[in-house]
Amino acid sequence: MPAPGGPPGDGEGRGGLWAAFGGLTTRGRSFLAAGVAATACAYVLGQEDLLRVGLLLAVLPVVCVVVLHLTRHRVTGSRRLAPARVPASAEARVSLRVDNVSRLPTGLLMLQDRVPYVLGPRPRFVLDRMEPGGRREVSYRVRADLRGRYPLGPLQLRLTDPFGMCELTRGFSAYDTLTVVPRVDRLPPVRLGGEAVGHGDGRYRVLALAGEDDVIPRGYRHGDDLRRVHWRSTARYGELMVRREERPRRAHCTVLLDTRAVAYEGAGPGSPFEWAVSGAASVASHLMERGFTVRLLTDTGSALPGHDVSSGGYASSSPDPSGAAGLMLDALAVIDHSEGSGLSPAHDALLGAGGEGLLVAFLGDLDEPQAALAARMRPRGGTAVAFVLPTATWSGAPEGDPAHPEAEERLRVLRDAGWTALPVAPGTALPDLWRLAGTPGSPAGDPYGAGGYDAPGGPYGVPGAALADGYGAGGYGTATAPGAAADGTAAGPARAGAAGGGATGNGATASGAPGGNGAGGRA
């Protein structure tokens, strides 16, 4: 939305017309002084012609001041910012519009908008004479490499008369705010866990017309499907009863962001703290798209603003996940270092939340006590992934420095506690680490194949190990055929693996001979 021109700026209404004479240029002051001197000389010498010249020289700048003073209050300015929220290092366009709503033409106009120095130089534009009812539009671009909120404005308009006698400034009080959010990387779809039971990929459960029921039925309501009528309860209570639909359950995830100032070194776009903030934004946005309810927690133990406290601080519990993601990014745009030195508040907050679902942590440098405390944060029966940014790695310490073995020891403590702990080095891309976090063999393993989505053994027909879900060694890209389950129960059709892979199901294997899981299927 455009920001309309508001009331005059500070000091514009004080002094009125007399204050406008302060805008006289050197030319205007010279004309006024020459006119006064010529008038005085004409009076002393009795020269009528000189008097006329003196009056002309004195009156001309006065008329210009009066006309310009009346004109500047009939000129309006507005600003349009698109978009108002941009990721770091991206550009936004600012459009300025000036309208002359008076019956008098304007002289030369100079338009200037105030912007913080981090967004670039202050934009200035020179506009030609505007006719009555005319309009001029100009635009400029701003860009910030650092996240934050940056005010734009107020807009200032400098008017001059055609003779250059006077310059007056019109200030507008309206301003806009550009929000620069952390950069969000597109992450590959890997299976990390944290889904509710029977929840699939963390999305809503799809219920059939006669889906699963609660233990207690409810009374029939107008519009209920008759196929959901519970006849046993109807006979018992003497009224029509229907089965209740199960409420869809969503997977939970907590993204923990370590903001301790003692855990990071350096500042600027390439600093480890900015990498951690960008990573937290990327993971939270990615999981929201997959249907997770996400809670963004800091080392201080408090959820970031914009999250629903009544729902435990989970951001995407609202019906508009995109709006929740926007609130989360706005909060991350202004997050700064905390003064704390430990992770105890975050540990207490995680214990109070019940410790379930998926936990993704972005941790700075850890000493021995903090590493032990972080190891105890792993949720019971859940999955925990940690991206650790050691100071020794980011400060460029040589390989023989004792800080490197200490950093490895902190990672080992987390891994022994069941974490998938991954060190982060300068220049490392989060999507690559995210893909490693989903590799089988770790606590956050991907059940779809031996090497994740893109590695050998993945789900796209690349040979790998046989899976417990019956997809075979070949993954999704192989043929399907009936097979025989090891326990002999009816399991329906199964996928036959690639060469050497197995097929599960009820009946015969693809080759026609009975067998169990891993029995030689057809390629």
Coordinates of C-alpha atoms in Angstrom, one line a residue:
M1 CA 0.0 0.0 0.0
P2 CA 1.3 3.5 -0.8
A3 CA 2.3 5.7 2.1
P4 CA 0.3 8.9 1.5
G5 CA 1.9 12.3 2.1
G6 CA 1.1 13.3 5.7
P7 CA 1.1 16.6 7.5
P8 CA 4.1 18.9 7.2
G9 CA 7.2 17.9 9.0
D10 CA 8.6 19.4 12.2
G11 CA 8.9 23.1 12.1
E12 CA 7.1 23.6 8.8
G13 CA 4.0 25.1 10.3
R14 CA 5.9 27.5 12.6
G15 CA 6.6 31.0 11.4
G16 CA 4.3 30.6 8.4
L17 CA 5.1 33.0 5.5
W18 CA 7.9 34.7 7.4
A19 CA 9.7 31.4 7.8
A20 CA 9.4 30.9 4.0
F21 CA 11.7 33.9 3.5
G22 CA 14.5 31.7 5.0
G23 CA 14.4 29.7 1.7
L24 CA 15.7 32.6 -0.4
T25 CA 18.6 31.6 -2.5
T26 CA 21.7 33.8 -3.1
R27 CA 20.1 35.1 -6.2
G28 CA 16.9 36.0 -4.4
R29 CA 18.8 37.7 -1.6
S30 CA 20.8 39.7 -4.1
F31 CA 17.7 40.8 -6.0
L32 CA 16.0 41.8 -2.8
A33 CA 19.1 43.8 -1.6
A34 CA 19.6 45.4 -5.0
G35 CA 15.9 46.4 -5.1
V36 CA 16.0 48.0 -1.6
A37 CA 19.2 49.9 -2.4
A38 CA 17.8 51.1 -5.8
T39 CA 14.6 52.2 -4.1
A40 CA 16.5 54.2 -1.4
C41 CA 18.7 55.8 -4.0
A42 CA 15.8 56.8 -6.2
Y43 CA 14.1 58.4 -3.2
V44 CA 17.2 60.4 -2.3
L45 CA 18.0 61.4 -5.9
G46 CA 14.4 61.8 -7.0
Q47 CA 14.8 59.4 -10.0
E48 CA 11.4 57.9 -10.8
D49 CA 12.9 55.4 -13.3
L50 CA 15.3 54.1 -10.8
L51 CA 12.4 53.7 -8.4
R52 CA 10.6 51.5 -10.8
V53 CA 13.7 49.3 -11.3
G54 CA 14.2 49.1 -7.5
L55 CA 10.6 48.1 -6.9
L56 CA 10.8 45.4 -9.6
L57 CA 14.0 44.0 -8.1
A58 CA 12.6 43.9 -4.6
V59 CA 9.1 42.6 -5.4
L60 CA 10.2 39.7 -7.7
P61 CA 11.8 37.6 -4.9
V62 CA 8.9 38.4 -2.6
V63 CA 6.3 37.2 -5.1
C64 CA 8.3 34.1 -5.7
V65 CA 8.4 33.3 -2.0
V66 CA 4.6 33.8 -1.6
V67 CA 3.7 31.7 -4.7
L68 CA 6.1 28.9 -3.7
H69 CA 4.8 29.0 -0.1
L70 CA 1.3 28.5 -1.3
T71 CA 2.3 25.8 -3.8
R72 CA 4.2 23.5 -1.5
H73 CA 1.2 22.8 0.5
R74 CA -0.6 21.7 -2.6
V75 CA 1.9 19.1 -3.6
T76 CA 1.4 15.6 -2.2
G77 CA 3.9 12.7 -2.1
S78 CA 3.5 8.9 -1.6
R79 CA 5.7 5.9 -1.5
R80 CA 5.1 2.2 -2.5
L81 CA 7.4 -0.6 -1.3
A82 CA 7.3 -3.9 -3.1
P83 CA 7.8 -6.3 -1.6
A84 CA 7.9 -5.2 2.1
R85 CA 9.6 -8.4 3.1
V86 CA 12.7 -9.6 1.3
P87 CA 15.4 -12.2 2.1
A88 CA 19.0 -11.0 2.7
S89 CA 20.9 -9.9 -0.4
A90 CA 17.7 -9.5 -2.4
E91 CA 16.4 -6.2 -3.8
A92 CA 13.2 -4.4 -3.2
R93 CA 11.7 -1.6 -5.4
V94 CA 10.6 1.7 -3.9
S95 CA 8.2 3.8 -6.1
L96 CA 7.7 7.5 -5.3
R97 CA 4.9 9.5 -6.7
V98 CA 4.3 13.3 -6.6
D99 CA 1.0 15.0 -7.5
N100 CA 0.4 18.6 -8.0
V101 CA -3.1 19.3 -6.8
S102 CA -3.0 23.1 -7.1
R103 CA -4.0 25.3 -9.9
L104 CA -0.5 26.7 -10.2
P105 CA 2.4 25.1 -12.0
T106 CA 5.5 24.2 -10.0
G107 CA 9.0 25.0 -10.8
L108 CA 11.9 22.5 -10.7
L109 CA 11.5 19.8 -8.0
M110 CA 14.1 17.8 -6.2
L111 CA 12.8 14.7 -4.5
Q112 CA 14.8 13.0 -1.8
D113 CA 14.0 9.9 0.3
R114 CA 15.8 9.1 3.6
V115 CA 17.1 5.5 3.8
P116 CA 19.6 3.9 6.2
Y117 CA 23.2 3.8 4.9
V118 CA 23.2 0.0 4.9
L119 CA 20.6 0.1 2.1
G120 CA 22.7 2.2 -0.2
P121 CA 23.2 5.9 -1.0
R122 CA 20.3 8.4 -0.4
P123 CA 18.2 8.6 -3.6
R124 CA 17.7 12.0 -5.1
F125 CA 15.7 12.9 -8.2
V126 CA 15.2 16.1 -10.2
L127 CA 11.7 16.6 -11.6
D128 CA 10.8 19.0 -14.3
R129 CA 8.1 21.6 -14.0
M130 CA 4.7 20.1 -13.2
E131 CA 1.6 21.4 -14.7
P132 CA -1.6 21.9 -12.6
G133 CA -3.0 18.4 -11.8
G134 CA 0.2 16.8 -13.1
R135 CA 1.9 13.7 -11.7
R136 CA 5.4 12.3 -11.7
E137 CA 6.6 8.9 -10.7
V138 CA 10.2 7.7 -10.0
S139 CA 11.6 4.5 -8.5
Y140 CA 14.8 3.2 -7.0
R141 CA 16.0 -0.1 -5.6
V142 CA 17.3 -1.0 -2.1
R143 CA 19.3 -4.0 -1.0
A144 CA 20.6 -5.2 2.4
D145 CA 23.0 -8.0 3.1
L146 CA 22.1 -8.0 6.7
R147 CA 18.7 -9.0 8.1
G148 CA 16.7 -6.4 10.1
R149 CA 14.0 -3.8 9.9
Y150 CA 14.9 -0.6 8.1
P151 CA 12.8 2.5 8.0
L152 CA 12.3 4.3 4.7
G153 CA 11.4 8.0 4.9
P154 CA 10.3 10.6 5.5
L155 CA 10.1 11.8 2.0
Q156 CA 11.4 15.3 1.3
L157 CA 10.5 17.5 -1.6
R158 CA 12.4 20.6 -2.5
L159 CA 10.6 23.1 -4.7
T160 CA 12.2 26.0 -6.6
D161 CA 10.6 28.8 -8.5
P162 CA 11.3 29.3 -12.3
F163 CA 13.6 32.2 -11.6
G164 CA 15.6 30.4 -8.9
M165 CA 14.8 33.0 -6.3
C166 CA 13.7 30.6 -3.5
E167 CA 13.9 27.0 -2.5
L168 CA 11.5 25.5 0.0
T169 CA 11.4 22.0 1.4
R170 CA 8.2 20.0 2.0
G171 CA 8.5 17.1 4.5
F172 CA 6.0 14.2 4.8
S173 CA 5.7 12.4 8.1
A174 CA 4.7 9.0 6.6
Y175 CA 7.3 6.3 6.3
D176 CA 7.6 2.6 5.5
T177 CA 9.5 -0.3 6.9
L178 CA 11.5 -2.8 4.9
T179 CA 11.9 -6.1 6.6
V180 CA 15.0 -8.1 5.6
V181 CA 14.5 -11.7 6.7
P182 CA 17.2 -14.4 6.8
R183 CA 17.9 -16.3 3.6
V184 CA 15.8 -19.5 3.2
D185 CA 17.4 -22.4 1.4
R186 CA 15.4 -25.0 -0.4
L187 CA 16.0 -28.3 1.5
P188 CA 15.7 -31.8 0.0
P189 CA 12.8 -34.0 1.2
V190 CA 14.4 -36.5 3.6
R191 CA 12.7 -38.6 6.4
L192 CA 13.9 -37.4 9.8
G193 CA 11.2 -38.8 12.0
G194 CA 9.0 -36.9 14.5
E195 CA 5.8 -37.9 12.9
A196 CA 2.8 -38.9 15.0
V197 CA 1.8 -42.6 15.0
G198 CA 0.1 -43.4 11.8
H199 CA 0.9 -39.9 10.6
G200 CA 2.9 -40.6 7.4
D201 CA 5.0 -37.6 6.4
G202 CA 3.6 -35.4 9.0
R203 CA 0.6 -34.2 7.1
Y204 CA -3.0 -34.5 8.0
R205 CA -4.5 -38.0 8.0
V206 CA -6.9 -38.6 5.1
L207 CA -10.1 -40.0 6.5
A208 CA -12.5 -42.1 4.5
L209 CA -16.2 -41.7 4.8
A210 CA -16.2 -44.5 7.4
G211 CA -12.8 -43.8 8.9
E212 CA -11.4 -44.5 12.3
D213 CA -13.7 -43.8 15.2
D214 CA -13.4 -42.6 18.8
V215 CA -14.5 -44.9 21.5
I216 CA -17.6 -42.8 22.4
P217 CA -20.0 -42.1 19.5
R218 CA -22.0 -38.9 19.4
G219 CA -25.6 -38.0 18.4
Y220 CA -26.6 -37.6 14.8
R221 CA -26.5 -34.1 13.4
H222 CA -28.0 -32.7 10.3
G223 CA -25.7 -33.3 7.4
D224 CA -23.8 -36.3 8.9
D225 CA -23.1 -39.2 6.5
L226 CA -25.5 -42.0 7.1
R227 CA -22.7 -44.5 6.5
R228 CA -21.2 -43.3 9.8
V229 CA -24.2 -44.4 11.8
H230 CA -23.2 -46.7 14.7
W231 CA -26.1 -49.1 14.9
R232 CA -25.1 -50.8 18.1
S233 CA -25.1 -47.4 20.0
T234 CA -28.3 -46.4 18.2
A235 CA -30.1 -49.5 19.6
R236 CA -28.6 -48.9 23.0
Y237 CA -29.5 -45.2 23.4
G238 CA -32.7 -45.2 21.4
E239 CA -31.5 -42.4 19.1
L240 CA -29.5 -42.2 16.0
M241 CA -25.7 -42.2 16.9
V242 CA -22.8 -41.7 14.5
R243 CA -19.1 -42.5 14.8
R244 CA -16.9 -39.5 15.6
E245 CA -14.3 -38.6 13.1
E246 CA -10.8 -38.7 14.4
R247 CA -9.1 -35.3 14.7
P248 CA -6.2 -35.0 12.4
R249 CA -2.9 -35.2 14.2
R250 CA 0.2 -33.3 13.1
A251 CA 3.8 -34.0 13.7
H252 CA 5.6 -31.7 16.1
C253 CA 9.1 -30.2 15.7
T254 CA 11.1 -27.9 17.8
V255 CA 13.8 -25.8 16.2
L256 CA 16.4 -24.7 18.8
L257 CA 18.5 -21.7 17.9
D258 CA 21.5 -21.0 20.1
T259 CA 21.9 -17.2 20.3
R260 CA 24.6 -16.9 23.0
A261 CA 27.1 -14.3 22.3
V262 CA 29.9 -16.3 23.8
A263 CA 29.2 -19.2 21.4
Y264 CA 30.0 -17.2 18.2
E265 CA 32.8 -15.1 16.9
G266 CA 32.6 -12.5 14.1
A267 CA 29.8 -10.5 12.6
G268 CA 28.4 -9.8 9.2
P269 CA 26.7 -11.8 6.5
G270 CA 29.4 -14.6 6.6
S271 CA 29.5 -15.0 10.3
P272 CA 28.5 -18.3 12.0
F273 CA 25.6 -16.7 13.8
E274 CA 24.1 -15.5 10.6
W275 CA 24.5 -19.0 9.2
A276 CA 22.7 -20.5 12.2
V277 CA 19.8 -18.0 11.9
S278 CA 19.4 -18.7 8.2
G279 CA 19.6 -22.4 8.9
A280 CA 16.8 -22.2 11.5
A281 CA 14.6 -20.2 9.1
S282 CA 15.2 -22.8 6.3
V283 CA 14.5 -25.8 8.5
A284 CA 11.4 -24.3 10.1
S285 CA 10.0 -23.2 6.7
H286 CA 10.7 -26.6 5.1
L287 CA 9.0 -28.5 7.9
M288 CA 6.0 -26.2 7.8
E289 CA 5.6 -27.0 4.2
R290 CA 5.6 -30.7 5.0
G291 CA 2.8 -30.2 7.5
F292 CA 4.7 -30.1 10.8
T293 CA 3.7 -27.8 13.6
V294 CA 6.9 -25.9 14.4
R295 CA 8.0 -24.3 17.6
L296 CA 11.1 -22.0 17.3
L297 CA 13.0 -21.9 20.6
T298 CA 16.1 -20.0 21.7
D299 CA 18.6 -20.7 24.3
T300 CA 16.8 -18.3 26.7
G301 CA 13.9 -20.9 26.9
S302 CA 11.3 -18.7 25.3
A303 CA 9.6 -19.1 21.9
L304 CA 10.0 -16.4 19.4
P305 CA 7.2 -13.8 19.2
G306 CA 4.4 -14.6 16.8
H307 CA 3.9 -18.1 18.0
D308 CA 0.6 -19.3 19.6
V309 CA 1.3 -19.7 23.3
S310 CA -1.9 -21.6 23.9
S311 CA -0.7 -24.3 21.5
G312 CA 2.6 -24.7 23.2
G313 CA 4.3 -22.1 21.0
Y314 CA 3.9 -24.0 17.8
A315 CA 3.8 -21.6 14.9
S316 CA 1.8 -23.5 12.2
S317 CA -1.1 -24.5 14.3
S318 CA -3.1 -21.7 12.7
P319 CA -5.1 -22.4 9.5
D320 CA -2.7 -20.3 7.5
P321 CA 0.8 -21.8 7.5
S322 CA 2.2 -19.2 5.2
G323 CA 1.1 -16.5 7.6
A324 CA 2.8 -18.3 10.5
A325 CA 6.0 -18.7 8.4
G326 CA 5.9 -15.0 7.8
L327 CA 5.6 -14.2 11.5
M328 CA 8.5 -16.6 12.2
L329 CA 10.7 -14.9 9.6
D330 CA 9.8 -11.5 10.9
A331 CA 10.9 -12.6 14.4
L332 CA 14.2 -14.0 13.0
A333 CA 14.8 -10.8 11.1
V334 CA 15.5 -8.9 14.3
I335 CA 16.9 -11.6 16.6
D336 CA 20.2 -10.8 18.2
H337 CA 22.7 -12.4 20.6
S338 CA 21.6 -13.2 24.1
E339 CA 23.6 -12.4 27.2
G340 CA 23.3 -15.9 28.6
S341 CA 26.2 -18.3 28.9
G342 CA 24.4 -21.6 29.2
L343 CA 21.6 -23.8 27.6
S344 CA 19.8 -24.6 30.9
P345 CA 16.7 -22.4 30.1
A346 CA 16.3 -24.2 26.8
H347 CA 16.7 -27.6 28.5
D348 CA 14.0 -26.7 31.0
A349 CA 11.7 -25.5 28.3
L350 CA 12.1 -28.7 26.3
L351 CA 11.4 -30.9 29.4
G352 CA 8.3 -28.9 30.1
A353 CA 7.0 -29.5 26.6
G354 CA 7.0 -33.2 27.1
G355 CA 10.0 -34.0 24.9
E356 CA 8.3 -35.5 21.9
G357 CA 8.6 -35.2 18.1
L358 CA 11.6 -33.9 16.2
L359 CA 14.3 -31.6 17.6
V360 CA 16.6 -29.7 15.2
A361 CA 19.2 -27.6 17.0
F362 CA 21.7 -25.0 15.7
L363 CA 24.4 -24.7 18.3
G364 CA 27.4 -22.5 18.5
D365 CA 30.6 -23.4 20.2
L366 CA 30.1 -25.8 23.1
D367 CA 32.3 -26.4 26.2
E368 CA 32.2 -29.7 28.1
P369 CA 29.3 -28.8 30.5
Q370 CA 27.1 -27.4 27.7
A371 CA 27.8 -30.4 25.5
A372 CA 26.7 -32.7 28.3
L373 CA 23.6 -30.5 28.9
A374 CA 22.7 -30.5 25.2
A375 CA 23.1 -34.3 25.0
R376 CA 20.3 -34.6 27.6
M377 CA 17.9 -32.5 25.5
R378 CA 17.3 -35.3 23.1
P379 CA 13.6 -36.2 23.3
R380 CA 12.7 -39.6 24.5
G381 CA 11.7 -41.8 21.6
G382 CA 12.2 -38.9 19.2
T383 CA 14.8 -37.8 16.7
A384 CA 17.4 -35.1 17.4
V385 CA 19.6 -33.4 14.8
A386 CA 22.3 -30.9 15.7
F387 CA 24.2 -28.6 13.5
V388 CA 27.2 -27.4 15.5
L389 CA 29.4 -24.4 14.5
P390 CA 32.7 -24.8 16.4
T391 CA 34.7 -21.6 16.9
A392 CA 37.9 -23.4 16.0
T393 CA 36.6 -24.1 12.5
W394 CA 35.2 -20.6 11.8
S395 CA 38.1 -18.7 13.3
G396 CA 40.6 -20.5 10.9
A397 CA 42.6 -22.2 13.6
P398 CA 45.3 -24.5 12.3
E399 CA 44.9 -28.2 12.2
G400 CA 47.3 -28.7 15.1
D401 CA 45.4 -26.4 17.4
P402 CA 44.0 -28.3 20.5
A403 CA 40.6 -26.7 19.8
H404 CA 39.9 -29.1 17.0
P405 CA 40.1 -32.3 19.1
E406 CA 37.9 -30.6 21.7
A407 CA 35.3 -29.8 19.1
E408 CA 35.3 -33.4 17.9
E409 CA 34.9 -34.6 21.5
R410 CA 31.8 -32.4 21.9
L411 CA 30.3 -34.0 18.8
R412 CA 31.1 -37.4 20.1
V413 CA 29.2 -36.6 23.3
L414 CA 26.1 -35.7 21.3
R415 CA 26.3 -38.7 19.1
D416 CA 26.7 -41.1 22.1
A417 CA 23.5 -39.6 23.4
G418 CA 21.6 -40.4 20.2
W419 CA 22.0 -37.1 18.4
T420 CA 22.8 -36.8 14.7
A421 CA 25.5 -34.2 15.2
L422 CA 27.0 -32.6 12.1
P423 CA 29.8 -30.1 12.2
V424 CA 29.4 -26.9 10.1
A425 CA 32.4 -25.4 8.3
P426 CA 32.5 -22.0 6.6
G427 CA 31.0 -22.2 3.1
T428 CA 29.0 -25.4 3.8
A429 CA 25.6 -25.5 2.2
L430 CA 22.7 -26.4 4.5
P431 CA 21.0 -28.6 1.9
D432 CA 24.0 -30.9 1.7
L433 CA 24.1 -31.2 5.5
W434 CA 20.3 -31.8 5.6
R435 CA 20.7 -34.6 3.1
L436 CA 23.4 -36.2 5.4
A437 CA 21.1 -35.9 8.4
G438 CA 18.6 -38.2 6.6
T439 CA 21.2 -40.9 5.8
P440 CA 20.3 -44.3 7.3
G441 CA 22.6 -45.7 9.9
S442 CA 22.2 -42.5 12.0
P443 CA 19.4 -42.0 14.6
A444 CA 17.7 -39.8 12.1
G445 CA 18.0 -42.3 9.3
D446 CA 15.9 -42.3 6.1
P447 CA 13.9 -45.5 5.9
Y448 CA 13.5 -45.2 2.2
G449 CA 16.9 -46.5 1.1
A450 CA 20.6 -47.0 1.9
G451 CA 21.8 -43.6 1.0
G452 CA 19.0 -41.1 1.2
Y453 CA 17.0 -39.6 -1.7
D454 CA 19.9 -38.8 -4.0
A455 CA 22.6 -41.3 -2.9
P456 CA 23.0 -44.9 -4.1
G457 CA 20.4 -47.0 -2.4
G458 CA 17.8 -44.3 -2.5
P459 CA 14.1 -44.6 -3.4
Y460 CA 14.4 -43.9 -7.1
G461 CA 15.4 -47.3 -8.5
V462 CA 19.0 -47.3 -7.4
P463 CA 20.1 -50.7 -6.0
G464 CA 20.4 -50.7 -2.2
A465 CA 19.6 -52.7 0.9
A466 CA 16.2 -54.5 1.3
L467 CA 13.7 -52.5 3.4
A468 CA 11.4 -53.6 6.2
D469 CA 8.5 -51.8 4.5
G470 CA 8.5 -54.2 1.5
Y471 CA 9.8 -51.8 -1.1
G472 CA 12.7 -54.1 -2.0
A473 CA 16.2 -53.3 -2.8
G474 CA 15.5 -51.5 -5.9
G475 CA 13.3 -48.7 -4.4
Y476 CA 10.4 -47.1 -6.2
G477 CA 11.7 -47.5 -9.7
T478 CA 11.3 -51.3 -9.9
A479 CA 8.4 -53.5 -11.0
T480 CA 5.8 -54.8 -8.6
A481 CA 4.5 -58.4 -8.2
P482 CA 2.8 -60.5 -5.5
G483 CA 5.2 -62.0 -3.0
A484 CA 5.1 -64.2 0.2
A485 CA 5.4 -62.7 3.6
A486 CA 7.6 -64.5 6.1
D487 CA 4.8 -65.0 8.6
G488 CA 2.3 -66.1 5.9
T489 CA -0.2 -63.3 6.6
A490 CA -2.0 -61.7 3.8
A491 CA -0.2 -58.5 2.9
G492 CA -1.5 -57.8 -0.6
P493 CA 0.8 -57.0 -3.5
A494 CA 4.4 -56.1 -2.9
R495 CA 7.2 -54.4 -4.8
A496 CA 9.9 -56.7 -6.2
G497 CA 13.4 -55.4 -5.7
A498 CA 16.1 -55.1 -8.2
A499 CA 18.5 -57.9 -8.8
G500 CA 19.1 -59.6 -5.6
G501 CA 16.3 -57.8 -3.9
G502 CA 13.2 -59.3 -2.3
A503 CA 9.4 -58.9 -2.4
T504 CA 6.9 -59.1 0.4
G505 CA 3.2 -59.9 0.3
N506 CA 1.0 -62.9 0.2
G507 CA 1.1 -65.6 -2.4
A508 CA 4.1 -66.4 -4.6
T509 CA 7.1 -64.4 -5.3
A510 CA 7.6 -62.9 -8.7
S511 CA 9.4 -66.0 -9.9
G512 CA 6.5 -68.2 -8.8
A513 CA 8.2 -69.9 -5.8
P514 CA 7.1 -69.3 -2.2
G515 CA 9.5 -67.3 -0.1
G516 CA 9.7 -64.7 2.6
N517 CA 11.3 -61.2 2.8
G518 CA 14.4 -61.1 0.7
A519 CA 13.4 -64.1 -1.4
G520 CA 14.8 -63.7 -4.9
G521 CA 12.5 -61.3 -6.7
R522 CA 12.6 -60.4 -10.3
A523 CA 14.5 -57.3 -11.4

